[in-house]
Coordinates of C-alpha atoms and ligand atoms in Angstrom, one line a residue:
M1 CA 0.0 0.0 0.0
F2 CA 2.7 2.4 1.1
V3 CA 4.8 1.5 -1.9
C4 CA 1.9 2.2 -4.2
F5 CA 1.4 5.5 -2.6
L6 CA 5.1 6.4 -3.2
L7 CA 4.8 5.3 -6.8
L8 CA 1.8 7.5 -7.3
C9 CA 3.6 10.5 -5.8
S10 CA 6.6 10.1 -8.1
S11 CA 4.5 10.1 -11.2
H12 CA 3.6 13.6 -12.3
S13 CA 0.7 12.5 -14.4
V14 CA -1.6 11.5 -11.5
F15 CA -1.5 14.9 -9.8
A16 CA -4.4 17.2 -10.4
E17 CA -2.6 20.4 -11.0
S18 CA -3.8 23.7 -9.6
G19 CA -2.2 25.9 -12.3
Y20 CA 0.1 27.5 -9.8
D21 CA 3.3 26.5 -11.7
L22 CA 2.2 28.5 -14.7
W23 CA 4.3 28.0 -17.8
L24 CA 7.2 26.9 -15.6
R25 CA 5.9 23.3 -14.9
Y26 CA 9.1 21.6 -15.9
H27 CA 7.4 18.2 -16.3
R28 CA 9.4 15.3 -17.5
I29 CA 10.2 15.4 -21.2
D30 CA 7.8 12.8 -22.7
N31 CA 9.7 12.2 -26.0
T32 CA 12.3 9.5 -25.3
T33 CA 14.8 10.5 -28.0
L34 CA 14.8 14.1 -26.9
Y35 CA 14.9 13.1 -23.3
N36 CA 18.0 11.2 -23.9
N37 CA 19.6 13.9 -26.0
Y38 CA 18.8 16.5 -23.4
R39 CA 20.2 14.4 -20.6
E40 CA 23.4 14.0 -22.5
A41 CA 23.6 17.7 -23.3
N42 CA 23.3 18.6 -19.6
G43 CA 25.7 16.0 -18.2
E44 CA 27.9 18.5 -16.5
V45 CA 27.5 22.2 -15.5
I46 CA 30.1 24.9 -14.9
F47 CA 28.3 27.7 -13.2
P48 CA 30.5 29.6 -10.7
G49 CA 29.6 32.9 -9.0
S50 CA 27.3 33.5 -6.1
S51 CA 25.6 36.8 -6.5
D52 CA 21.9 36.8 -5.8
R53 CA 21.0 36.9 -9.4
L54 CA 23.4 34.1 -10.4
N55 CA 22.1 32.1 -7.5
A56 CA 18.6 32.6 -8.7
A57 CA 19.7 31.5 -12.2
K58 CA 21.4 28.4 -10.8
K59 CA 18.4 27.6 -8.7
E60 CA 16.2 27.8 -11.7
L61 CA 18.5 25.6 -13.8
R62 CA 18.5 23.0 -11.0
L63 CA 14.8 23.0 -10.8
G64 CA 14.4 22.8 -14.5
L65 CA 16.9 20.0 -15.0
K66 CA 15.4 18.0 -12.2
G67 CA 11.8 18.3 -13.5
L68 CA 12.4 18.0 -17.2
L69 CA 15.2 15.4 -17.1
N70 CA 15.4 14.0 -13.6
I71 CA 19.0 15.2 -13.4
D72 CA 20.6 16.6 -10.3
L73 CA 22.6 19.5 -11.5
N74 CA 26.2 18.2 -11.6
E75 CA 28.6 21.1 -11.0
V76 CA 32.1 20.6 -12.1
Q77 CA 35.3 22.7 -12.6
H78 CA 36.3 21.1 -15.9
F79 CA 34.2 19.2 -18.5
S80 CA 34.8 15.5 -18.8
K81 CA 31.7 15.2 -21.1
R82 CA 29.1 17.3 -22.8
G83 CA 27.7 20.1 -20.6
V84 CA 26.5 23.6 -20.0
M85 CA 28.4 26.6 -18.8
A86 CA 26.8 29.8 -17.6
G87 CA 28.0 33.2 -16.4
T88 CA 29.4 36.6 -17.3
P89 CA 33.0 37.5 -18.2
E90 CA 33.5 38.3 -14.5
S91 CA 31.9 35.2 -12.9
L92 CA 33.2 32.8 -15.6
P93 CA 36.7 33.6 -16.8
L94 CA 36.6 30.6 -19.2
I95 CA 34.3 32.7 -21.4
A96 CA 37.4 34.7 -22.4
K97 CA 38.7 31.6 -24.1
T98 CA 35.7 31.5 -26.4
S99 CA 35.4 33.5 -29.6
Y100 CA 32.3 35.1 -28.3
I101 CA 33.9 37.3 -25.6
D102 CA 33.6 40.5 -27.7
E103 CA 30.0 39.8 -28.6
I104 CA 29.2 39.3 -24.9
K105 CA 31.0 42.5 -23.8
K106 CA 29.0 44.4 -26.4
L107 CA 25.6 43.1 -25.2
D108 CA 23.0 45.3 -23.7
D109 CA 23.1 45.0 -19.9
E110 CA 20.1 42.6 -20.0
G111 CA 21.2 40.7 -23.1
Y112 CA 22.5 37.2 -23.4
I113 CA 23.7 34.6 -25.8
I114 CA 23.2 30.9 -25.9
R115 CA 25.8 29.2 -28.1
S116 CA 27.0 25.8 -28.9
V117 CA 30.8 25.9 -28.5
T118 CA 33.6 23.5 -28.1
I119 CA 35.8 23.7 -25.0
N120 CA 38.8 21.5 -24.7
G121 CA 37.3 19.2 -27.3
K122 CA 34.0 18.9 -25.4
Q123 CA 30.7 20.1 -26.8
V124 CA 29.3 22.8 -24.5
T125 CA 26.3 25.0 -24.4
L126 CA 27.4 28.5 -23.3
I127 CA 24.8 30.7 -21.6
A128 CA 26.4 34.1 -21.2
G129 CA 25.4 37.5 -20.2
K130 CA 27.3 40.7 -19.9
K131 CA 25.7 41.1 -16.5
D132 CA 24.2 38.6 -14.1
I133 CA 20.7 39.4 -15.0
G134 CA 21.4 38.3 -18.6
V135 CA 22.5 34.9 -17.3
L136 CA 19.2 34.6 -15.5
Y137 CA 17.3 35.5 -18.7
G138 CA 19.5 33.1 -20.6
V139 CA 18.8 30.2 -18.3
F140 CA 15.0 30.8 -18.6
H141 CA 15.4 30.8 -22.4
Y142 CA 17.5 27.7 -22.3
L143 CA 14.9 25.8 -20.2
R144 CA 12.2 27.1 -22.6
L145 CA 14.0 25.4 -25.5
M146 CA 13.6 22.1 -23.7
Q147 CA 10.1 22.8 -22.5
T148 CA 9.1 23.4 -26.1
Q149 CA 11.2 20.5 -27.3
Q150 CA 13.6 22.3 -29.5
S151 CA 17.0 21.0 -30.5
L152 CA 20.0 21.9 -28.3
D153 CA 22.4 21.4 -31.2
N154 CA 24.1 24.2 -33.0
L155 CA 22.6 26.9 -30.9
A156 CA 23.3 30.5 -32.0
I157 CA 21.0 32.7 -30.0
K158 CA 21.5 36.3 -29.2
E159 CA 18.9 38.2 -27.3
E160 CA 18.6 41.8 -26.1
P161 CA 15.4 43.5 -25.0
K162 CA 13.9 45.8 -27.6
L163 CA 12.3 47.9 -24.9
Q164 CA 14.1 49.0 -21.7
I165 CA 11.4 49.3 -19.1
R166 CA 8.9 46.5 -19.0
V167 CA 6.5 46.9 -16.1
L168 CA 3.4 45.6 -14.6
D169 CA 1.1 48.3 -13.3
H170 CA -0.8 46.6 -10.5
W171 CA -4.1 48.3 -9.6
D172 CA -3.8 46.9 -6.1
N173 CA -5.2 48.8 -3.1
L174 CA -3.7 48.9 0.4
N175 CA -6.8 47.2 1.8
G176 CA -6.0 44.1 -0.3
T177 CA -8.6 44.5 -3.1
I178 CA -7.6 44.9 -6.7
E179 CA -9.4 47.4 -9.0
R180 CA -10.6 45.4 -12.0
G181 CA -8.9 42.3 -10.6
Y182 CA -10.7 39.1 -11.1
A183 CA -8.3 36.6 -9.5
G184 CA -8.7 37.2 -5.8
Y185 CA -6.8 39.7 -3.7
T186 CA -3.5 41.5 -3.9
L187 CA -0.3 39.4 -3.6
W188 CA 1.2 42.1 -1.4
D189 CA 0.6 41.1 2.2
W190 CA 0.9 44.6 3.6
Q191 CA -0.2 43.4 7.0
R192 CA 2.7 41.0 7.4
L193 CA 5.3 42.9 5.5
P194 CA 8.2 43.6 6.0
G195 CA 8.6 40.7 8.5
Y196 CA 7.1 38.0 6.5
I197 CA 8.2 37.3 2.9
D198 CA 5.5 35.2 1.3
P199 CA 7.3 32.6 -0.9
R200 CA 4.8 33.5 -3.5
Y201 CA 6.7 36.8 -4.1
I202 CA 9.6 34.7 -5.4
D203 CA 7.4 32.7 -7.7
Y204 CA 5.9 35.9 -9.0
A205 CA 9.4 37.2 -9.6
R206 CA 10.4 33.9 -11.4
A207 CA 7.4 34.0 -13.6
N208 CA 8.1 37.6 -14.6
A209 CA 11.8 37.1 -15.1
S210 CA 11.1 34.1 -17.3
I211 CA 9.3 36.4 -19.8
G212 CA 11.5 39.4 -19.3
I213 CA 9.4 41.7 -17.1
N214 CA 11.7 44.0 -15.1
G215 CA 9.5 46.2 -13.1
T216 CA 6.4 46.3 -11.0
V217 CA 4.3 49.2 -9.8
L218 CA 3.0 47.9 -6.6
N219 CA -0.1 50.0 -6.2
N220 CA -3.2 51.4 -7.8
V221 CA -3.1 54.5 -10.0
N222 CA -6.2 55.6 -8.2
A223 CA -3.6 56.1 -5.5
N224 CA -3.6 56.3 -1.7
A225 CA -1.1 58.8 -0.4
R226 CA -0.5 56.5 2.6
S227 CA 1.6 54.2 0.4
L228 CA 4.3 56.9 0.5
R229 CA 4.4 57.0 4.3
T230 CA 7.5 55.6 5.9
E231 CA 5.8 52.6 7.3
Y232 CA 4.8 51.5 3.8
L233 CA 8.1 52.4 2.3
I234 CA 9.7 49.9 4.7
K235 CA 7.2 47.3 3.5
A236 CA 7.8 48.1 -0.1
A237 CA 11.6 47.9 0.5
A238 CA 11.1 44.3 1.7
L239 CA 9.3 43.5 -1.5
A240 CA 12.0 45.2 -3.5
D241 CA 14.6 43.0 -1.7
A242 CA 12.7 39.9 -2.6
L243 CA 12.2 40.8 -6.2
R244 CA 15.7 42.2 -6.9
P245 CA 17.5 38.9 -7.5
Y246 CA 15.1 38.4 -10.4
G247 CA 15.9 41.8 -12.0
I248 CA 12.6 43.4 -11.0
K249 CA 12.5 46.9 -9.8
V250 CA 9.8 48.3 -7.6
Y251 CA 7.9 51.5 -8.6
L252 CA 5.1 53.2 -6.7
T253 CA 2.1 55.3 -7.7
A254 CA 2.3 58.9 -6.4
R255 CA -0.9 60.6 -5.4
F256 CA -0.5 64.2 -6.5
S257 CA -2.0 65.6 -3.4
A258 CA 0.3 63.6 -1.1
P259 CA 2.1 66.7 0.2
K260 CA -1.2 67.9 1.6
E261 CA -2.6 64.5 2.7
I262 CA 0.4 63.1 4.4
G263 CA 2.9 66.0 4.3
G264 CA 0.9 68.6 6.3
L265 CA 1.3 71.2 3.5
K266 CA -1.5 73.6 2.6
T267 CA -1.1 73.0 -1.1
A268 CA 0.2 70.5 -3.7
D269 CA 0.8 73.2 -6.3
P270 CA 3.8 72.0 -8.4
L271 CA 5.2 75.5 -8.6
D272 CA 5.2 76.1 -4.9
P273 CA 8.8 75.7 -3.5
S274 CA 7.6 73.9 -0.4
V275 CA 5.8 71.3 -2.5
W276 CA 8.8 70.9 -4.7
Q277 CA 10.9 70.4 -1.6
W278 CA 8.5 67.9 -0.1
W279 CA 8.8 65.6 -3.2
K280 CA 12.6 66.0 -3.1
D281 CA 12.7 64.9 0.6
K282 CA 10.2 62.1 0.0
V283 CA 12.2 60.8 -2.9
K284 CA 15.4 61.0 -0.9
E285 CA 13.7 59.0 1.8
I286 CA 12.5 56.3 -0.6
Y287 CA 16.0 55.8 -2.0
Q288 CA 17.3 55.3 1.5
Y289 CA 15.0 52.3 1.8
I290 CA 15.0 51.2 -1.9
P291 CA 18.3 52.1 -3.5
D292 CA 17.2 51.0 -7.0
F293 CA 13.7 52.4 -6.7
G294 CA 12.3 52.7 -10.3
G295 CA 10.1 55.8 -9.9
F296 CA 6.6 57.0 -9.9
L297 CA 3.5 56.2 -11.9
V298 CA 0.9 59.0 -11.8
K299 CA -2.7 59.3 -12.8
A300 CA -3.4 63.0 -12.5
N301 CA -6.5 65.0 -13.3
S302 CA -8.3 61.9 -14.5
E303 CA -11.5 60.4 -13.1
G304 CA -11.4 62.6 -10.1
Q305 CA -7.7 62.1 -9.2
P306 CA -5.9 65.3 -8.1
G307 CA -3.3 66.9 -10.4
P308 CA -1.5 70.0 -11.4
Q309 CA -4.6 71.4 -13.2
D310 CA -6.2 71.8 -9.8
Y311 CA -3.7 74.7 -9.6
K312 CA -4.0 75.8 -13.2
R313 CA -0.7 74.2 -14.0
T314 CA 0.0 71.8 -16.8
H315 CA 0.8 68.1 -16.8
A316 CA 4.3 69.1 -17.7
D317 CA 4.6 71.2 -14.5
G318 CA 3.4 68.3 -12.4
A319 CA 5.5 65.6 -14.1
N320 CA 8.7 67.7 -14.1
M321 CA 8.5 68.4 -10.5
M322 CA 8.6 64.7 -9.7
A323 CA 11.1 64.0 -12.4
E324 CA 13.5 66.5 -11.0
A325 CA 13.3 64.9 -7.6
L326 CA 13.9 61.4 -9.1
E327 CA 16.5 62.4 -11.6
P328 CA 19.6 62.3 -9.3
Y329 CA 18.9 58.7 -8.4
G330 CA 18.1 57.5 -11.9
G331 CA 14.3 57.2 -11.3
I332 CA 11.6 57.9 -13.9
V333 CA 8.1 59.3 -14.0
M334 CA 5.4 57.5 -15.9
W335 CA 2.6 60.1 -16.4
R336 CA -0.6 58.7 -17.7
A337 CA -2.4 60.2 -20.7
F338 CA -5.7 58.6 -19.8
V339 CA -7.7 61.9 -19.4
Y340 CA -11.1 62.8 -20.5
E341 CA -13.5 65.6 -19.7
N342 CA -16.6 63.6 -19.1
K343 CA -18.8 66.2 -20.8
R344 CA -21.7 65.0 -22.9
N345 CA -21.0 67.4 -25.8
V346 CA -17.2 66.6 -25.9
D347 CA -16.0 63.6 -27.9
R348 CA -13.9 61.7 -25.3
A349 CA -11.7 60.2 -28.0
L350 CA -10.2 63.6 -28.6
N351 CA -9.1 64.5 -25.0
G352 CA -5.8 62.6 -24.5
F353 CA -4.3 63.9 -27.8
D354 CA -5.6 67.4 -27.3
E355 CA -4.1 67.7 -23.8
F356 CA -0.8 66.0 -24.4
K357 CA 0.2 66.7 -28.0
P358 CA 0.8 70.5 -27.3
L359 CA 3.1 69.5 -24.5
D360 CA 5.5 67.5 -26.6
G361 CA 9.0 68.6 -25.8
Q362 CA 8.1 70.2 -22.5
F363 CA 8.8 67.2 -20.3
N364 CA 12.1 66.5 -18.5
K365 CA 14.1 63.7 -20.0
N366 CA 13.2 61.1 -17.4
V367 CA 9.4 61.4 -18.0
F368 CA 7.4 59.0 -20.0
I369 CA 3.8 59.8 -21.1
Q370 CA 1.7 56.7 -20.9
P371 CA -1.3 56.4 -23.2
K372 CA -3.5 53.3 -23.4
N373 CA -3.5 51.4 -26.6
G374 CA -6.6 53.3 -27.7
P375 CA -8.1 56.7 -27.0
I376 CA -11.3 55.5 -25.2
D377 CA -10.6 52.8 -22.6
F378 CA -9.2 49.3 -23.1
Q379 CA -12.3 48.4 -25.2
P380 CA -12.4 44.9 -26.9
R381 CA -11.3 46.7 -30.0
E382 CA -9.9 50.2 -30.0
A383 CA -8.9 52.5 -32.8
L384 CA -5.2 53.3 -32.3
H385 CA -4.4 56.0 -29.8
P386 CA -3.4 59.0 -32.0
L387 CA -0.6 60.0 -29.7
F388 CA 1.5 57.2 -31.1
G389 CA 3.6 58.8 -33.7
S390 CA 2.7 62.3 -32.6
M391 CA 5.1 62.8 -29.7
P392 CA 8.5 62.6 -31.3
K393 CA 10.2 64.5 -28.4
T394 CA 8.5 62.7 -25.5
P395 CA 9.0 59.0 -24.9
L396 CA 5.6 57.3 -24.8
M397 CA 5.1 54.1 -22.8
L398 CA 2.2 52.2 -24.1
E399 CA -0.2 50.8 -21.5
F400 CA -2.0 47.6 -22.2
Q401 CA -4.6 46.0 -20.0
I402 CA -4.0 42.4 -19.3
T403 CA -6.8 42.0 -16.8
Q404 CA -10.0 41.5 -18.8
E405 CA -12.0 44.5 -17.5
Y406 CA -14.1 44.8 -20.7
L407 CA -13.4 41.3 -22.0
G408 CA -15.3 39.1 -19.7
F409 CA -13.2 39.3 -16.5
A410 CA -11.8 35.9 -15.6
S411 CA -14.8 34.1 -17.0
H412 CA -14.2 34.4 -20.7
L413 CA -11.4 32.8 -22.6
V414 CA -10.0 35.7 -24.6
Y415 CA -6.4 35.5 -25.7
L416 CA -5.1 39.1 -25.8
G417 CA -1.9 38.4 -27.7
T418 CA -3.7 39.1 -30.9
L419 CA -5.0 42.4 -29.5
F420 CA -1.5 43.4 -28.4
E421 CA -0.1 42.5 -31.8
E422 CA -2.8 44.4 -33.6
T423 CA -1.8 47.6 -31.7
L424 CA 1.9 47.1 -31.9
Q425 CA 1.9 46.4 -35.6
S426 CA -0.5 49.3 -36.4
D427 CA 1.1 51.8 -38.8
T428 CA 1.2 55.4 -37.5
Y429 CA 2.8 56.7 -40.7
A430 CA 4.8 59.0 -38.4
K431 CA 7.9 58.7 -40.6
G432 CA 6.1 57.3 -43.7
K433 CA 4.7 53.9 -44.3
G434 CA 5.8 51.2 -41.9
T435 CA 6.3 53.3 -38.8
T436 CA 4.5 50.8 -36.6
V437 CA 3.7 51.5 -33.0
S438 CA 6.4 48.9 -32.1
K439 CA 9.0 51.0 -34.0
V440 CA 7.8 54.2 -32.5
L441 CA 8.2 52.8 -29.0
Q442 CA 11.6 51.3 -29.8
E443 CA 12.9 54.5 -31.4
Y444 CA 12.7 56.4 -28.1
K445 CA 15.8 54.5 -26.9
K446 CA 17.8 56.2 -29.7
T447 CA 16.2 59.7 -29.5
N448 CA 15.5 60.0 -25.7
G449 CA 17.7 57.3 -24.2
I450 CA 14.7 55.4 -22.7
S451 CA 11.9 53.2 -23.9
G452 CA 9.2 51.1 -22.3
I453 CA 5.9 49.4 -22.1
A454 CA 3.4 48.7 -19.3
G455 CA 0.6 46.2 -18.7
V456 CA -2.1 46.2 -16.0
P457 CA -1.9 42.6 -14.8
N458 CA -4.6 40.0 -14.2
I459 CA -2.8 38.5 -11.2
G460 CA -4.1 37.9 -7.8
T461 CA -4.1 35.4 -4.9
D462 CA -6.1 32.7 -6.8
I463 CA -4.1 29.5 -6.8
N464 CA -3.8 29.7 -10.5
W465 CA -2.8 33.4 -10.3
T466 CA -5.2 34.7 -13.0
G467 CA -8.6 33.2 -12.2
H468 CA -9.0 31.6 -15.6
L469 CA -6.1 29.3 -16.7
F470 CA -6.0 31.1 -20.0
G471 CA -5.4 34.4 -18.3
Q472 CA -1.9 33.1 -17.8
A473 CA -1.4 33.2 -21.5
N474 CA -2.1 36.9 -21.5
W475 CA 0.4 37.6 -18.8
H476 CA 2.9 35.5 -20.8
A477 CA 2.1 37.2 -24.1
F478 CA 2.5 40.7 -22.6
G479 CA 5.9 39.9 -21.1
R480 CA 7.3 38.3 -24.2
L481 CA 6.1 41.2 -26.4
A482 CA 7.5 43.7 -24.0
W483 CA 10.9 42.1 -24.5
N484 CA 10.3 42.0 -28.3
P485 CA 7.2 43.6 -29.6
D486 CA 7.7 42.1 -33.0
I487 CA 7.5 38.4 -32.1
P488 CA 4.6 36.9 -34.1
V489 CA 1.9 36.2 -31.6
A490 CA 1.0 32.8 -33.2
E491 CA 4.5 31.7 -32.1
L492 CA 3.9 32.9 -28.6
A493 CA 0.6 31.2 -28.3
E494 CA 2.3 28.0 -29.4
E495 CA 5.1 28.5 -27.0
W496 CA 2.7 29.0 -24.1
I497 CA 0.7 25.9 -25.0
R498 CA 3.8 23.7 -25.2
M499 CA 5.0 25.0 -21.9
T500 CA 1.6 24.9 -20.2
F501 CA -0.2 21.9 -21.6
S502 CA 1.7 19.7 -24.0
N503 CA 3.9 19.4 -27.0
D504 CA 1.5 17.0 -28.6
A505 CA 0.7 18.3 -32.2
N506 CA -3.0 17.7 -31.8
V507 CA -3.2 19.7 -28.5
I508 CA -1.2 22.5 -30.0
K509 CA -3.3 22.7 -33.1
T510 CA -6.6 22.6 -31.2
V511 CA -5.7 25.0 -28.4
K512 CA -4.0 27.4 -30.7
H513 CA -7.0 27.7 -32.9
I514 CA -9.1 28.5 -29.8
M515 CA -6.7 31.1 -28.6
L516 CA -6.0 32.8 -31.9
S517 CA -9.7 33.1 -32.8
S518 CA -10.9 34.0 -29.3
H519 CA -10.3 37.8 -29.4
E520 CA -12.1 38.3 -32.7
A521 CA -14.9 36.1 -31.3
A522 CA -15.2 38.3 -28.2
V523 CA -15.2 41.5 -30.3
D524 CA -18.0 39.9 -32.4
Y525 CA -20.2 39.0 -29.5
M526 CA -19.5 42.2 -27.6
T527 CA -18.7 45.2 -29.8
P528 CA -18.5 44.4 -33.6
L529 CA -17.8 46.8 -36.4
G530 CA -16.1 49.4 -34.2
L531 CA -18.8 49.7 -31.5
N532 CA -17.4 50.4 -28.1
H533 CA -18.3 51.4 -24.6
I534 CA -21.8 50.1 -24.8
M535 CA -21.2 47.8 -21.9
N536 CA -23.2 47.2 -18.8
F537 CA -22.1 49.6 -16.1
A538 CA -21.9 47.1 -13.3
T539 CA -20.0 44.3 -15.0
H540 CA -18.2 46.3 -17.7
Y541 CA -18.9 43.6 -20.2
G542 CA -22.5 42.3 -20.8
P543 CA -24.3 44.7 -23.1
G544 CA -25.9 47.9 -21.8
P545 CA -26.3 50.3 -24.8
W546 CA -29.2 51.8 -22.9
Y547 CA -27.1 52.6 -19.8
K548 CA -27.5 56.1 -18.5
D549 CA -26.5 57.9 -15.3
P550 CA -25.6 61.4 -14.4
N551 CA -22.0 60.7 -15.4
W552 CA -22.3 59.0 -18.6
D553 CA -24.7 57.9 -21.2
A554 CA -24.0 54.9 -23.4
W555 CA -25.8 56.6 -26.2
D556 CA -23.0 59.0 -26.6
Y557 CA -20.8 56.1 -27.6
H558 CA -23.2 54.6 -30.2
K559 CA -25.7 57.3 -31.2
A560 CA -28.2 54.9 -32.4
D561 CA -31.2 56.8 -33.9
E562 CA -33.6 56.5 -36.8
T563 CA -30.8 57.5 -39.3
G564 CA -28.2 55.0 -38.3
L565 CA -25.6 53.8 -35.8
G566 CA -22.1 54.9 -34.8
V567 CA -20.3 58.1 -33.9
D568 CA -19.4 60.6 -36.6
R569 CA -15.7 61.3 -35.9
T570 CA -15.0 62.4 -39.5
M571 CA -14.1 65.9 -40.5
K572 CA -17.8 66.7 -40.6
G573 CA -18.2 65.2 -37.1
S574 CA -16.0 65.5 -34.1
N575 CA -13.0 65.4 -36.4
A576 CA -11.1 62.8 -34.4
V577 CA -9.7 61.6 -37.7
S578 CA -7.6 64.7 -38.0
Q579 CA -5.5 63.5 -35.0
Y580 CA -4.1 60.8 -37.3
K581 CA -1.4 61.3 -39.9
S582 CA -2.0 61.2 -43.6
P583 CA -3.0 58.9 -45.3
I584 CA -4.7 57.2 -42.3
R585 CA -6.7 60.3 -41.7
E586 CA -8.2 60.3 -45.2
K587 CA -8.7 56.6 -45.1
L588 CA -10.6 56.7 -41.8
N589 CA -12.6 59.8 -42.9
D590 CA -14.1 58.1 -45.9
I591 CA -16.8 55.6 -45.2
K592 CA -15.7 53.6 -48.2
T593 CA -12.1 53.2 -47.1
C594 CA -12.5 53.1 -43.4
P595 CA -11.8 49.5 -42.3
E596 CA -15.1 47.8 -41.5
Q597 CA -13.8 46.7 -38.1
L598 CA -13.7 50.4 -37.1
L599 CA -16.6 51.6 -39.1
L600 CA -19.0 52.5 -36.3
W601 CA -16.1 54.1 -34.3
F602 CA -15.6 56.7 -37.0
H603 CA -18.9 56.9 -38.8
H604 CA -22.6 57.3 -38.2
V605 CA -23.7 54.7 -40.7
P606 CA -27.3 54.3 -42.1
W607 CA -28.9 51.0 -41.0
N608 CA -29.3 50.0 -44.6
Y609 CA -25.8 50.9 -45.7
K610 CA -24.3 48.3 -48.1
M611 CA -21.3 46.6 -46.5
S612 CA -18.6 44.9 -48.5
S613 CA -20.3 41.5 -48.0
G614 CA -23.4 42.9 -49.9
R615 CA -25.4 42.8 -46.7
I616 CA -26.9 45.9 -45.1
M617 CA -25.2 47.2 -42.0
W618 CA -27.8 45.9 -39.6
D619 CA -27.7 42.4 -41.0
E620 CA -23.9 42.5 -41.0
L621 CA -23.9 43.5 -37.3
V622 CA -26.3 40.7 -36.4
D623 CA -24.2 38.3 -38.4
H624 CA -21.1 39.3 -36.3
Y625 CA -22.9 38.8 -33.1
Y626 CA -24.0 35.3 -34.1
R627 CA -20.6 34.5 -35.4
G628 CA -19.0 35.5 -32.1
V629 CA -21.5 33.4 -30.1
D630 CA -21.0 30.4 -32.4
Ligands
LIG1 O1 -10.7 51.4 -17.4 C1 -10.9 52.4 -16.5 C2 -11.3 51.6 -15.2 C3 -10.9 52.2 -13.9 C4 -9.4 52.6 -14.1 C5 -9.3 53.6 -15.2 C6 -7.8 54.0 -15.4 C7 -7.7 52.6 -12.4 O2 -12.7 51.3 -15.3 O3 -11.1 51.3 -12.9 O4 -8.9 53.1 -12.8 O5 -9.7 53.0 -16.4 O6 -7.2 53.4 -16.3 O7 -7.3 54.9 -14.7

């Protein structure tokens, strides 16, 4: 009986899994030939060095080899058979003997190579970074090769992140709840910090490092000034210590009125010297606790949050005040561009561009402006935010929503990789054809020295992290695209399936089809043909085109009447089209050339308008809804 029990325990397949292990399951390789090849390739390991990051990397390699291959990492000084060596030029002097030493030295600080090399006649896989963090990223990549059952022969991999700052913006409140979170409560156990470090912080860090995320904003943009008080800084510092080995920096949201709320000042006016000084002192204090603190994320003068406009100052006045305080320590400000007037006669789609475009060039060099992917609000499908391509002097940090606020919470399977890709590959025409959003974001590294991207995660205390197992795929897709916004999403979906479920061709084909068609299906059953913001107020998804309260009226977003449906944003309407560059502007402006998937976003269309299918608009709309449901 007992023996049977032991046998059961040793066999992975009989465990009901909770999903906790995410895409890092490291289950035994089920292909015998590969299993034997991999075991041979990992016979010996040279991995000196003992920094926190190298230790994290080694720990991961050990975990991976044990799980995938049932190998206990065998550390040696010299190879007697085939093996792996990992390190930086500092930690692993042997690297200097390879022909790759120059390439390694030239790598970006987070970059790495994985190369098949020969050392003393032995075949070796070299995992090398310029810095320790590169080695950690390299190890995750190396394990991924095996998890997705790739060959380990003739490896010639070189990776550097295409965007520098890759952050998750948690909308987590100090009371434990998460705004628009559908997977339980916040991971940050503020009550027990700094004394108790939940092991889950480490698994959170591992998961993020495995996909290249290097920053986390701990708290909600609808900010609580208390998070800047000393007691909370000490707690945040403990989190920063836990995450640091995995290359993850901690950032905080900064409530603009904090000098008044917790600083005892009479004003938060950014041009008042005492306010200026308050932020300088606060920032100095933060760096005493968190020496590599990343900086502030700020939601100002948006949805009731305080901001510089309360004092008739501009966003630039506000952002620059904080930027100046952070600058000596290398910190940044991420200033959100999600602003709207909430007036019935104003087209909300115009507000972000109108407020920020005139300020281009007025921000300090460590300020990012952070627009959402579209000008309304994380809708199932958005037109592109017109600020992309329009702020050449100010680095923009795109903000995606990974949590499915408008896409069915954690109840609907909607793979967002395709949504992210659609935005990133959209052409802004900023510098002629082919100036995709991805390129615009990357270009800021050259022009402004910084670049970045942010995602509002779907992570909480649920045992599977994201409520719905497929939510994990959205976290994964965001991180991988943050590292390289041009990876085809179909590849990422496949990678995630292989790592999460199986390398079986049938599983891959079936699940991939579900994933890659799921976003379009959701758009079809929620807001086809460019409809948006017609959701039910309470749930933010089920339909509520009739919704009306003193603050907003869904009708303003669809304008259904006897003449037709959709919002006229053409030159004859609100003229939102003019915020886009030529020739997009003209294309969107003309009902005949406007892409049908955005038709009702930009045009008020007669019900009997002939669509390209030959159907009238109403029938086409109905057809999309049915298609989505099917
Ligand atoms: O999408 C809306 C959400 C708010 C959110 C806001 C924002 C954090 O409904 O919950 O507030 O956007 O992005 O600031």
